[in-house]
Short mmCIF file of C-alpha atoms in Angstrom, two decimals:
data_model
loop_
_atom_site.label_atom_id
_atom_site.label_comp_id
_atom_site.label_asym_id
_atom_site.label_seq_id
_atom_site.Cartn_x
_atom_site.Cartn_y
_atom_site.Cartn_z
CA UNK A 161 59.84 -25.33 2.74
CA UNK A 162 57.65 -27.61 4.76
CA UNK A 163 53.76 -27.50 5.18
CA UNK A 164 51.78 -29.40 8.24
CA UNK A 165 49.08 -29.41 9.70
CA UNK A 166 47.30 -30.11 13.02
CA UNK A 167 44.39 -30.08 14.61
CA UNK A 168 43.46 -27.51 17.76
CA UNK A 169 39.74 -28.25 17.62
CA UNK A 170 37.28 -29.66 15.22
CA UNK A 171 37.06 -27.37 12.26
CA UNK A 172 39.96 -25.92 13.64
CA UNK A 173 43.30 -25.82 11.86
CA UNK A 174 47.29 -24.93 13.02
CA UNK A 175 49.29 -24.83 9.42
CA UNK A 176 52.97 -24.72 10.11
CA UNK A 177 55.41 -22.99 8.09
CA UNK A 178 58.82 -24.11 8.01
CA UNK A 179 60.66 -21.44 5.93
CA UNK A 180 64.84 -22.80 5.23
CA UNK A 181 67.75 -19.88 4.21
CA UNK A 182 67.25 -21.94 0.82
CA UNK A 183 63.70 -20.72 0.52
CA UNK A 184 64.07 -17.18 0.92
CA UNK A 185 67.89 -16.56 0.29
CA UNK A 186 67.82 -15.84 -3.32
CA UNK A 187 65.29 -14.37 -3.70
CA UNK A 188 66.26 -11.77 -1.20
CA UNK A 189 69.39 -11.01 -2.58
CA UNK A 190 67.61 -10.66 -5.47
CA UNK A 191 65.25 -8.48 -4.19
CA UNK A 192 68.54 -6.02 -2.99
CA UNK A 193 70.30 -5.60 -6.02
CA UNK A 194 67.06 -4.49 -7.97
CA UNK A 195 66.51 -2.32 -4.65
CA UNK A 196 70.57 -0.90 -5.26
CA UNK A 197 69.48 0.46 -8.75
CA UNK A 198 66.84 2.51 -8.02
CA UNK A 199 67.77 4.16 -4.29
CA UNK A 200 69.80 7.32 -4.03
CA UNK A 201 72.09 8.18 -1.34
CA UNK A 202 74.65 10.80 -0.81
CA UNK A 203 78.20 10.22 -2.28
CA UNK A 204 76.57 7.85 -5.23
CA UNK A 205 75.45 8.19 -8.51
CA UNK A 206 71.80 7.01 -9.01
CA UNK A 207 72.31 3.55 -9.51
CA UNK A 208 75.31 2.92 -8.29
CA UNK A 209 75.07 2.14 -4.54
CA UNK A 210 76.99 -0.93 -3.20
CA UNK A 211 74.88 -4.05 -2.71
CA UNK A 212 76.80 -4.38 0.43
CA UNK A 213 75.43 -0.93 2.22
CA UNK A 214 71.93 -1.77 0.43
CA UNK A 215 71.57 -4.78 2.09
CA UNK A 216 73.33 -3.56 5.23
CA UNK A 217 70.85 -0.50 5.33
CA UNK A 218 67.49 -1.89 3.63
CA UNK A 219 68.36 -5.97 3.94
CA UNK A 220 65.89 -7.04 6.99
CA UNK A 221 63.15 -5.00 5.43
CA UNK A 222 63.32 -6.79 1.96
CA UNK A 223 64.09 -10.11 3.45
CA UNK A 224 60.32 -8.98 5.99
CA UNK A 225 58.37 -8.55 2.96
CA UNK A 226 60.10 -11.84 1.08
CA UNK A 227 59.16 -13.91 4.20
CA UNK A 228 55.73 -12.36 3.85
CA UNK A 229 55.26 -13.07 0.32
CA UNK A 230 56.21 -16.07 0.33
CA UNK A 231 53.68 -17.27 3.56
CA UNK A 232 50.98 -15.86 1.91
CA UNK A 233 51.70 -17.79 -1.84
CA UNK A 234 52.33 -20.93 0.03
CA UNK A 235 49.74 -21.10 2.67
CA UNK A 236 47.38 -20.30 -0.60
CA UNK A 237 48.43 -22.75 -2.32
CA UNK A 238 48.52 -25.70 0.41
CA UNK A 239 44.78 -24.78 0.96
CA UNK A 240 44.05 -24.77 -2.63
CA UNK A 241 46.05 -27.98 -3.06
CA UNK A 242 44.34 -29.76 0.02
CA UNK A 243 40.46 -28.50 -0.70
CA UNK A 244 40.17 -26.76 2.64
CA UNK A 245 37.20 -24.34 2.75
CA UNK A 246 37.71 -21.45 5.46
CA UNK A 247 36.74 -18.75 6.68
CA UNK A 248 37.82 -15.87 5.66
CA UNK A 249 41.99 -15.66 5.58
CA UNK A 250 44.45 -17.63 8.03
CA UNK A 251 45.14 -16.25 11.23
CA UNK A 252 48.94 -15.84 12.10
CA UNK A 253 49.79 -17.05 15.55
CA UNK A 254 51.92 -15.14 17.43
CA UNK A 255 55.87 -16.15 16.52
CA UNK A 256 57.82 -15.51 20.40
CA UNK A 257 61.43 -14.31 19.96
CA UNK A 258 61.95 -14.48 16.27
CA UNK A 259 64.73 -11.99 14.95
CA UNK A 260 65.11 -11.15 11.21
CA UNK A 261 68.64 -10.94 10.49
CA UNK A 262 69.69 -10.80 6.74
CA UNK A 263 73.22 -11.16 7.84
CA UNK A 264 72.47 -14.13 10.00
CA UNK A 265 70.09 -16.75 7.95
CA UNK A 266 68.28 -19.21 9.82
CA UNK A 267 65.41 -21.56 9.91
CA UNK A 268 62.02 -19.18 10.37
CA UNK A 269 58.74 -21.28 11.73
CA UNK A 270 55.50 -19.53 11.16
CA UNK A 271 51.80 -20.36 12.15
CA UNK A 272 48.74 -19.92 11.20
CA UNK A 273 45.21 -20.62 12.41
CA UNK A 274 42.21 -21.70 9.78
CA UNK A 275 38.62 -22.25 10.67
CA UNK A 276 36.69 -24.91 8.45
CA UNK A 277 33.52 -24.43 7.13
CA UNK A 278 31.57 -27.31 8.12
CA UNK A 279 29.41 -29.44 5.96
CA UNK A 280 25.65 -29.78 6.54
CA UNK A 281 22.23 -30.45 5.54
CA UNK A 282 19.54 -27.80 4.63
CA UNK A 283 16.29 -28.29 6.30
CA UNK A 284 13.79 -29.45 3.69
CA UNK A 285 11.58 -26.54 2.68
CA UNK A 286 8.76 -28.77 1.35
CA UNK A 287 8.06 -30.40 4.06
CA UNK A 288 6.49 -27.35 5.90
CA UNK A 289 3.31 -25.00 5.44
CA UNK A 290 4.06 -21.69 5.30
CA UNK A 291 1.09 -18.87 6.15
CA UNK A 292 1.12 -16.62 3.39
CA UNK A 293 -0.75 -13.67 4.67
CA UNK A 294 -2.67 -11.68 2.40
CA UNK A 295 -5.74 -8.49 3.02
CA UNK A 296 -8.43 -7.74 0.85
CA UNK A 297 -9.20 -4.42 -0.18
CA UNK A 298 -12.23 -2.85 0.74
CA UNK A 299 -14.23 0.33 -0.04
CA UNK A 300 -13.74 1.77 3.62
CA UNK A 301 -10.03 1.36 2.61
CA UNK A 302 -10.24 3.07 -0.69
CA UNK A 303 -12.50 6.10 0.79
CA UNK A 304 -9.82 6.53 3.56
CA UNK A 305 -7.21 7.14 1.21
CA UNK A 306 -9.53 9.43 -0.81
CA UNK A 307 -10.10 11.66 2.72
CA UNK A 308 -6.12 11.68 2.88
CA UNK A 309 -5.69 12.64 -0.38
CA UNK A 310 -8.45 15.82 -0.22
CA UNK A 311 -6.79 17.01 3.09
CA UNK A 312 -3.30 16.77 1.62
CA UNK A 313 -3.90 19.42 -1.00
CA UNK A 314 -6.45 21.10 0.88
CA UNK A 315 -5.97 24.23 2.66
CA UNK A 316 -4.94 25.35 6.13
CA UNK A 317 -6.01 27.85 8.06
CA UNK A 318 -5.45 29.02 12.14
CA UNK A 319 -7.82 28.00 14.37
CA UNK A 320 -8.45 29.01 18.14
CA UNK A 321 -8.75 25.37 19.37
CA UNK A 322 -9.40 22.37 18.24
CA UNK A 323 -12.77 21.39 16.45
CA UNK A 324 -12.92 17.76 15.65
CA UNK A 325 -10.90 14.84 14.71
CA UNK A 326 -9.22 16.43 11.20
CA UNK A 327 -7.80 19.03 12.84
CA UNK A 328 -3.78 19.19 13.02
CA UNK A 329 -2.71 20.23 16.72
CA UNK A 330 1.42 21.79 16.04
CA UNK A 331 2.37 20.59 19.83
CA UNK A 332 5.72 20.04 21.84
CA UNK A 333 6.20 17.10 24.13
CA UNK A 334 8.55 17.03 27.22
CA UNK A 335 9.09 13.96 29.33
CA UNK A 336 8.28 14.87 33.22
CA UNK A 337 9.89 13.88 35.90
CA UNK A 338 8.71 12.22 39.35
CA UNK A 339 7.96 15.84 40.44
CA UNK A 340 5.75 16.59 37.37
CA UNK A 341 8.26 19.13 36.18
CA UNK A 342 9.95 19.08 32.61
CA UNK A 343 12.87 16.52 33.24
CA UNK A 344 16.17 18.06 32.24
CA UNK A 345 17.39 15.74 29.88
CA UNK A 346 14.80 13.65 29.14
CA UNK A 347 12.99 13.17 26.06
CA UNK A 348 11.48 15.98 24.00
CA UNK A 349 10.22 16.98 20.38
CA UNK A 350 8.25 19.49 18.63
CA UNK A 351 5.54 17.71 15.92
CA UNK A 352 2.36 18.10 14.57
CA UNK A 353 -0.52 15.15 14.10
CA UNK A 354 -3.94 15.01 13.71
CA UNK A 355 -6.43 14.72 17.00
CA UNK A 356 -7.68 11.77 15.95
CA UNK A 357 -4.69 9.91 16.47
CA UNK A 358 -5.53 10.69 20.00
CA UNK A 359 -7.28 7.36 21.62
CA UNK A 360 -8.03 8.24 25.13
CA UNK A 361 -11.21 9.90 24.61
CA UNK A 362 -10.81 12.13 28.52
CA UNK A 363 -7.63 13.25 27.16
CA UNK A 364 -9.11 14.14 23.65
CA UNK A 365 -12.43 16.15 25.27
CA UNK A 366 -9.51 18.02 27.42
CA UNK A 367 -7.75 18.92 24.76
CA UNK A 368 -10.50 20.25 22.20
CA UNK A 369 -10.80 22.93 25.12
CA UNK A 370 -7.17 23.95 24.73
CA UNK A 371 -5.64 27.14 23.05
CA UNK A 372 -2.50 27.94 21.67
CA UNK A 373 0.36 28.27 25.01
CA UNK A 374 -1.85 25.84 26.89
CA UNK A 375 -0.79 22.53 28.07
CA UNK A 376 -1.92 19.31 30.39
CA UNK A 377 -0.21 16.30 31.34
CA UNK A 378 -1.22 12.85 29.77
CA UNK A 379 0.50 9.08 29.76
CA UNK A 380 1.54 9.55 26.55
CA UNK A 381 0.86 5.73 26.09
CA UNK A 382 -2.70 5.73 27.44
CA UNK A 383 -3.37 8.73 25.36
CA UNK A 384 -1.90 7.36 21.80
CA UNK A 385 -3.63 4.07 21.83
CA UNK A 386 -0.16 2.28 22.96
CA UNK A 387 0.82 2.55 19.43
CA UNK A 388 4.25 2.38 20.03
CA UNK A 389 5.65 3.18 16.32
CA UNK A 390 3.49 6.17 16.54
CA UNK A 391 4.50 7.20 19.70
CA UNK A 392 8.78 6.48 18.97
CA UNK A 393 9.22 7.52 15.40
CA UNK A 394 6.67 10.13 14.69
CA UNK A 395 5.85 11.78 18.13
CA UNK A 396 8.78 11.48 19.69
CA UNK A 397 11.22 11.04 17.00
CA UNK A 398 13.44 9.09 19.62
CA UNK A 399 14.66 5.22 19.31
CA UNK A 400 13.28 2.21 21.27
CA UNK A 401 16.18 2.21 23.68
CA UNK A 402 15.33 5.40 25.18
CA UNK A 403 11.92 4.65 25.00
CA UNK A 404 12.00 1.89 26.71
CA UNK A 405 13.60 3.76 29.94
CA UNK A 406 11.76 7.14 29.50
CA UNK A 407 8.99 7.85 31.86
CA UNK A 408 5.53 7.91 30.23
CA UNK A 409 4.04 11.03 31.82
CA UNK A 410 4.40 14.20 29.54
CA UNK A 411 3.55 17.64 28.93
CA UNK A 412 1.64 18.48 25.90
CA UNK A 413 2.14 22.08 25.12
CA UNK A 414 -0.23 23.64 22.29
CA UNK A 415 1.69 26.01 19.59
CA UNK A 416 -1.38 26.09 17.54
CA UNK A 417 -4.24 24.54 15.39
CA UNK A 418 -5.19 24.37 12.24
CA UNK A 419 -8.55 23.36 10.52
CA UNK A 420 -7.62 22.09 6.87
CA UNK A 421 -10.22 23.07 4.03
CA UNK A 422 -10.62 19.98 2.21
CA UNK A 423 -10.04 19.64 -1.62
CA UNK A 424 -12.90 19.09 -3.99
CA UNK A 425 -12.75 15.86 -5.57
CA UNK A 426 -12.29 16.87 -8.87
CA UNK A 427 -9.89 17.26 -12.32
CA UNK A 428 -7.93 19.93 -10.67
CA UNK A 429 -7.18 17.62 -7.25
CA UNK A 430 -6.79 14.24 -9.94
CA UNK A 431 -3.84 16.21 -11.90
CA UNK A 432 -1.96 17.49 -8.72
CA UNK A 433 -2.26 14.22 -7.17
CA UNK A 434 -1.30 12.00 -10.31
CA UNK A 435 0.18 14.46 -13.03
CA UNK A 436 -1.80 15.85 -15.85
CA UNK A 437 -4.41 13.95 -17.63
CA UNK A 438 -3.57 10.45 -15.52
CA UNK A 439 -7.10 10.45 -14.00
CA UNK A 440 -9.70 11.76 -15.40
CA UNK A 441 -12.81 10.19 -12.92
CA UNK A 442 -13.25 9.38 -9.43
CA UNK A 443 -14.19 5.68 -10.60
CA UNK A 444 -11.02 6.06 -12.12
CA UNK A 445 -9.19 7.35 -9.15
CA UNK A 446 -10.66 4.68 -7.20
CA UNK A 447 -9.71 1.82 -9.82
CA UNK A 448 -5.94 3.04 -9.08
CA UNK A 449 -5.94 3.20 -5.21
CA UNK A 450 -6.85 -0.16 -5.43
CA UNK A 451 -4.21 -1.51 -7.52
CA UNK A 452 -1.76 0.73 -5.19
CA UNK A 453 -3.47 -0.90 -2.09
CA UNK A 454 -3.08 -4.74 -3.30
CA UNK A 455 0.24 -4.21 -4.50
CA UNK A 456 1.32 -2.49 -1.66
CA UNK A 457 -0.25 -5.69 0.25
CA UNK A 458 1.46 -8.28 -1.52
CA UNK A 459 4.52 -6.80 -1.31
CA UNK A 460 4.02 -7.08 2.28
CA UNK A 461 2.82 -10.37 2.19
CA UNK A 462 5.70 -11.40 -0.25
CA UNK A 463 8.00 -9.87 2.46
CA UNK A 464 6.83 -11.77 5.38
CA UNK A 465 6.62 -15.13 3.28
CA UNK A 466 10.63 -14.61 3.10
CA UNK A 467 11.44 -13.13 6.82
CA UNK A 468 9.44 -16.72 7.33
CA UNK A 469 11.21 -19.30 5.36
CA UNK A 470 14.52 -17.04 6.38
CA UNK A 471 13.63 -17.93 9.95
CA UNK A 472 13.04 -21.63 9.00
CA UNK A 473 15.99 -22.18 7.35
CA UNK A 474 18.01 -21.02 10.07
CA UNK A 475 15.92 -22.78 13.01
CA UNK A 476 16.11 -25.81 11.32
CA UNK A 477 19.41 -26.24 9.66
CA UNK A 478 21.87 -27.46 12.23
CA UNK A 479 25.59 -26.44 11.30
CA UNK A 480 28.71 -26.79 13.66
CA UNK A 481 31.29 -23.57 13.83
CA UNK A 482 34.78 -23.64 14.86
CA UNK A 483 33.64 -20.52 17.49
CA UNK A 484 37.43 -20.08 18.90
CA UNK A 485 38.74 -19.66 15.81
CA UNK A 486 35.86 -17.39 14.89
CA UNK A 487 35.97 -15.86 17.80
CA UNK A 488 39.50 -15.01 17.25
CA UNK A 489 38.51 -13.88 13.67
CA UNK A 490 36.00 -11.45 14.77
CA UNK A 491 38.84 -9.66 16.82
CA UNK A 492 41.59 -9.72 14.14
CA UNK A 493 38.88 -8.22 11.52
CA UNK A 494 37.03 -5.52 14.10
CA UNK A 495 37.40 -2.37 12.44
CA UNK A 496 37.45 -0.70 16.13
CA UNK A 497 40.10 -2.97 17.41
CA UNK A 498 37.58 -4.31 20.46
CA UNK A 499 39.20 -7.31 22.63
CA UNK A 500 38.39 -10.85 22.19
CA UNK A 501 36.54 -10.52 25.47
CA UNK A 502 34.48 -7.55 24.30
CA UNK A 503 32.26 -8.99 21.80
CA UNK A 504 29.31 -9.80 23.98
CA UNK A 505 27.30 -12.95 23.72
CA UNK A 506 24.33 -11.28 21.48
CA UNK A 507 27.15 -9.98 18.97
CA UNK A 508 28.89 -13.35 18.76
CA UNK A 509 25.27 -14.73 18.11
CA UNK A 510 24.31 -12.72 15.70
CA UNK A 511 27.41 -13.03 13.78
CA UNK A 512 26.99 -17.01 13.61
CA UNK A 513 23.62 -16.29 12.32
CA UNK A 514 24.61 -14.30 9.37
CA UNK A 515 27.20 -16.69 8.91
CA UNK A 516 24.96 -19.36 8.85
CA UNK A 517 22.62 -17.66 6.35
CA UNK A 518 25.47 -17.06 4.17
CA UNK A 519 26.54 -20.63 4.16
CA UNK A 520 23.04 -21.40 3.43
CA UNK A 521 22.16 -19.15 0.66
CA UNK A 522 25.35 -20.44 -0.76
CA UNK A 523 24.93 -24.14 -0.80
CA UNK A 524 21.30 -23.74 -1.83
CA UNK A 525 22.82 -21.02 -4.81
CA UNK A 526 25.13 -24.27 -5.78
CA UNK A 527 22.15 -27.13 -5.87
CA UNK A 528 19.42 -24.92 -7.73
CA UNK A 529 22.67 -23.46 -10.03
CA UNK A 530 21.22 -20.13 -9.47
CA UNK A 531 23.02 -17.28 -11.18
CA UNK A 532 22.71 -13.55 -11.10
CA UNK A 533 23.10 -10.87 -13.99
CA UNK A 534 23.57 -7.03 -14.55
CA UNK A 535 19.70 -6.93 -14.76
CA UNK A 536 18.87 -8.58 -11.37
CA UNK A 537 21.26 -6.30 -9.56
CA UNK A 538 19.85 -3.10 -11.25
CA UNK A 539 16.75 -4.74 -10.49
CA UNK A 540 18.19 -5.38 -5.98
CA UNK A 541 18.89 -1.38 -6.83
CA UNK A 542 15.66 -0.17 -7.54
CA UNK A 543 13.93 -2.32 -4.88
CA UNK A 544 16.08 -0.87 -2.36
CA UNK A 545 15.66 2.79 -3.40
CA UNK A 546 11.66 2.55 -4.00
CA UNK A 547 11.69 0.82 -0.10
CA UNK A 548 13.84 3.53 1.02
CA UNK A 549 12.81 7.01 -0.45
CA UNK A 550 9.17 5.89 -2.02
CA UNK A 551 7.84 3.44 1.28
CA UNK A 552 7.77 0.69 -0.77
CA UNK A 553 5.57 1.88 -3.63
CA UNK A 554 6.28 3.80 -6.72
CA UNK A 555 3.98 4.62 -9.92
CA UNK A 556 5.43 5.06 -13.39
CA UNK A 557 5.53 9.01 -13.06
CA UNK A 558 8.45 7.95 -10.63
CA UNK A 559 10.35 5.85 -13.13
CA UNK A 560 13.01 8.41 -14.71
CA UNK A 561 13.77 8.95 -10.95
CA UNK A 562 14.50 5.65 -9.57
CA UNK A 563 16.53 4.68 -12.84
CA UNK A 564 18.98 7.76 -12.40
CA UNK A 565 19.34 6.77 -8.91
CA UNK A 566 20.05 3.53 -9.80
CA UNK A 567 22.98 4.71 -12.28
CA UNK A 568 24.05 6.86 -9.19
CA UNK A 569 24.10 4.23 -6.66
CA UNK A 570 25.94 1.34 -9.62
CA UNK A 571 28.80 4.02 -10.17
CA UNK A 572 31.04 2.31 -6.66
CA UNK A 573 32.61 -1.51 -6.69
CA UNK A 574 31.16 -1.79 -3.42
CA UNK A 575 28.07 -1.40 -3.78
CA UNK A 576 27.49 -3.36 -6.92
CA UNK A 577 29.05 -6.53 -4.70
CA UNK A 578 26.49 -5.33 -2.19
CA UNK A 579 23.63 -5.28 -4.67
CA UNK A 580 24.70 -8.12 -6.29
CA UNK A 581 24.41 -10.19 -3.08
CA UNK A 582 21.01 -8.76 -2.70
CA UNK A 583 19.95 -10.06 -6.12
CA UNK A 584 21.06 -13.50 -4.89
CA UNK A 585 19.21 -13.51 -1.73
CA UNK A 586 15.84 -12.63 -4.07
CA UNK A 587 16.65 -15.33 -6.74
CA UNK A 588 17.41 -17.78 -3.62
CA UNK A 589 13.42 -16.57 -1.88
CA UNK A 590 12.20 -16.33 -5.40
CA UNK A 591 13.02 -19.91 -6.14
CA UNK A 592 12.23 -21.04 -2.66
CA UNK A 593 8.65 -19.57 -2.91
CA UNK A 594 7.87 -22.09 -5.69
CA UNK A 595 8.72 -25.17 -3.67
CA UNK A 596 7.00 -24.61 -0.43
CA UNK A 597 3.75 -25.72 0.39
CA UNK A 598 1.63 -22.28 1.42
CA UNK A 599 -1.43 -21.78 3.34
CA UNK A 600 -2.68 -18.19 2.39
CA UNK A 601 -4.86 -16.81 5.30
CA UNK A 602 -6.59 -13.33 4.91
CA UNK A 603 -6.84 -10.78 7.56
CA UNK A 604 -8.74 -7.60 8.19
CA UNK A 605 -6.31 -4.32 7.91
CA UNK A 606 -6.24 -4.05 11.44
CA UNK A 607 -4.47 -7.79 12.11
CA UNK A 608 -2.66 -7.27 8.74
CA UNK A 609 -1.14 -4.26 10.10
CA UNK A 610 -1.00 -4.69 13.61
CA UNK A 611 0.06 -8.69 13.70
CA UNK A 612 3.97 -7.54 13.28
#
């Protein structure tokens, strides 16, 4: 057996195989005789099947999977041997006009395409300012989530039309065509929110003399402030791609009102709210909204610091990719079998970013010998499932919860290599954070909020 090598492009590898009848021969008789004592066929006894039918019968697929063995052993080994650092696994290149023949032996050249992961330097982290955003808590904040929390166990009650500002409006919008009618097709969804989310203040007069069944038309933009989160995900419940197409005139058709009665402020609203006997005071109530609001904060804060140096690291950090070969690779691993020529441009690109944060966090995981244990990956779990199901905060009432989810969610292989490259990434921004130079700025709630 013979190993070369040659070049196709920088960072770009052909290994050729050159396989002799002495490599594989022996093997794959071998590999028959074994095969001969455990087949059955008619007019034998178990075991007892000539060699010579066996290998006439079963010989090209034993000496197929031989061949294949031994590619895969060698070409491990010669990359192994020679320090190469790829990509993923070698490519085979296509083989024209090769027969397997166990009863002919012959020569068998195989080859197989590597991509090599380049070396290069990190951009240095500490010589850059960072803005570390941060947003003091004020008592306009703290009575705001006090009105929320009296209207969310207060009671409802049917209304003719709207009143003022708390009152919920249960509405439908439909997306109208050029015409003004209801566009067949277009965008449409049945919600409820609160009149004051209503900006334009024409449209809001107009509506507080509308009744259940009535409806007007409004740009639902205009009308909403141009908050476009609001508008998407919570009025619409659409995506941004069809948002960005849809027409913004719609119909706003009424299906009721309600008034909502407002909880008292008192021990029976502290112990819904917070569970029995965890608030006894509205000082006390207000003491804890605050510590929600600045953790809640800094975690936001904490989260931006990271999407920054993240966006650094990669702007800054210059690294060379063999793109045919990974190119090629994207095609051979596509689990829906696209074309080479099917990956678009912004795919490709955002593939060589990921790789390029990979190769970062790696190198950077080497030179600050970071290591992860059982602990930090329980502790990537519980992050994830307080940002998913709890928006990002969770009191200790919630604890028991998010620790049997946790044992839930640790149960698959999969995910725990998942989680366990999340607990990387926050050991690699955790470490990070305490190098860089940071220049904390504070912002009202409104550019804290709005700014991203």
């Amino acid at each position: 057996m013979n190993i070369t090598s040659e070049n196709i492009a920088p960072l770009h590898l052909r290994l050729n195989v050159n396989l002799t009848p002495d490599d594989y021969l022996a093997k794959v008789d071998s590999g028959i005789k074994e095969l001969s004592k455990k087949i059955a066929m008619p007019g034998f006894r178990p075991g007892k099947v000539p060699v010579s039918l066996s290998r006439k019968m079963y010989g090209n697929q034993v000496l197929a999977d031989e061949l294949d063995k031994i590619l895969n052993e060698s070409v491990t080994t010669y990359i192994k041997e020679h320090n190469l650092e790829i990509f993923g696994q070698p490519l085979p290149s296509r083989t024209e006009n090769m027969v397997i023949d166990i009863a002919n032996p012959s020569e068998y050249n195989f080859g197989f395409e590597v991509g090599l992961v380049p070396s290069f330097e990190i951009a240095a982290l500490d010589t850059h300012s960072f803005e570390k955003e941060a947003c003091l808590v004020t008592d306009d904040m703290i009575n705001e989530e006090i009105d929320k929390i009296t209207m969310r166990y207060g009671k409802e009650e049917d209304i003719e039309k709207p009143e003022g500002d708390d009152n919920i409006i249960l509405a439908e919008f439909d997306e109208l065509d050029e015409q003004g009618a209801v566009k067949e097709g277009g965008v449409s969804n049945r919600t409820s929110f609160l009149l004051r989310v209503v900006k334009d203040e024409s449209v809001k007069q107009e509506m507080l003399n509308l009744k259940k069944d009535d409806s007007i038309q409004i740009d639902i933009n205009k009308t909403f402030g141009h908050d476009h989160n609001l508008i998407v995900h919570n009025l619409l419940n659409t995506d941004h791609a069809r948002a960005d197409v849809m027409s913004p005139m719609f119909r706003l058709l009424i299906h009721g009102v309600k008034r909502v009665l407002r909880a008292e402020l008192n021990q029976d609203l502290f112990d819904k709210a917070y569970g029995a006997s965890q608030i006894d005071s509205e000082d006390s109530l207000r003491a804890r909204l605050r510590a929600q609001l600045e953790k809640e904060f800094n975690r936001v804060g904490a989260v931006r610091l990271e999407n920054a140096i993240h966006k650094y690291l990669i702007d800054n950090t210059s690294i060379d990719f063999p793109e045919v070969f990974l190119k090629k690779w994207v095609q051979a691993n596509n689990a829906e079998g696209k074309q080479q020529d099917e990956v678009s441009d912004e795919e490709f690109r955002m593939i060589i970013e990921r790789l390029k944060w990979d190769l970062i966090v790696n190198k950077l995981t080497k030179e600050w010998n970071l290591q992860v244990n059982i602990e930090d990956i329980r502790q990537a779990v519980k992050n994830e499932i307080i940002s998913r199901y709890f928006g990002g905060s969770a009191d200790d009432s919630m604890n028991e919860l998010v620790e049997r989810l946790a044992d839930s969610m640790l149960k698959e292989e999969k995910s725990i290599r998942r989680y366990t490259e999340m607990a990387l990434y926050d050991k690699v921004f955790s470490h990070a954070t305490s190098l860089i130079n940071t220049n904390e700025v504070v912002k009202s709630y409104h550019d804290f909020v709005h700014q991203h």
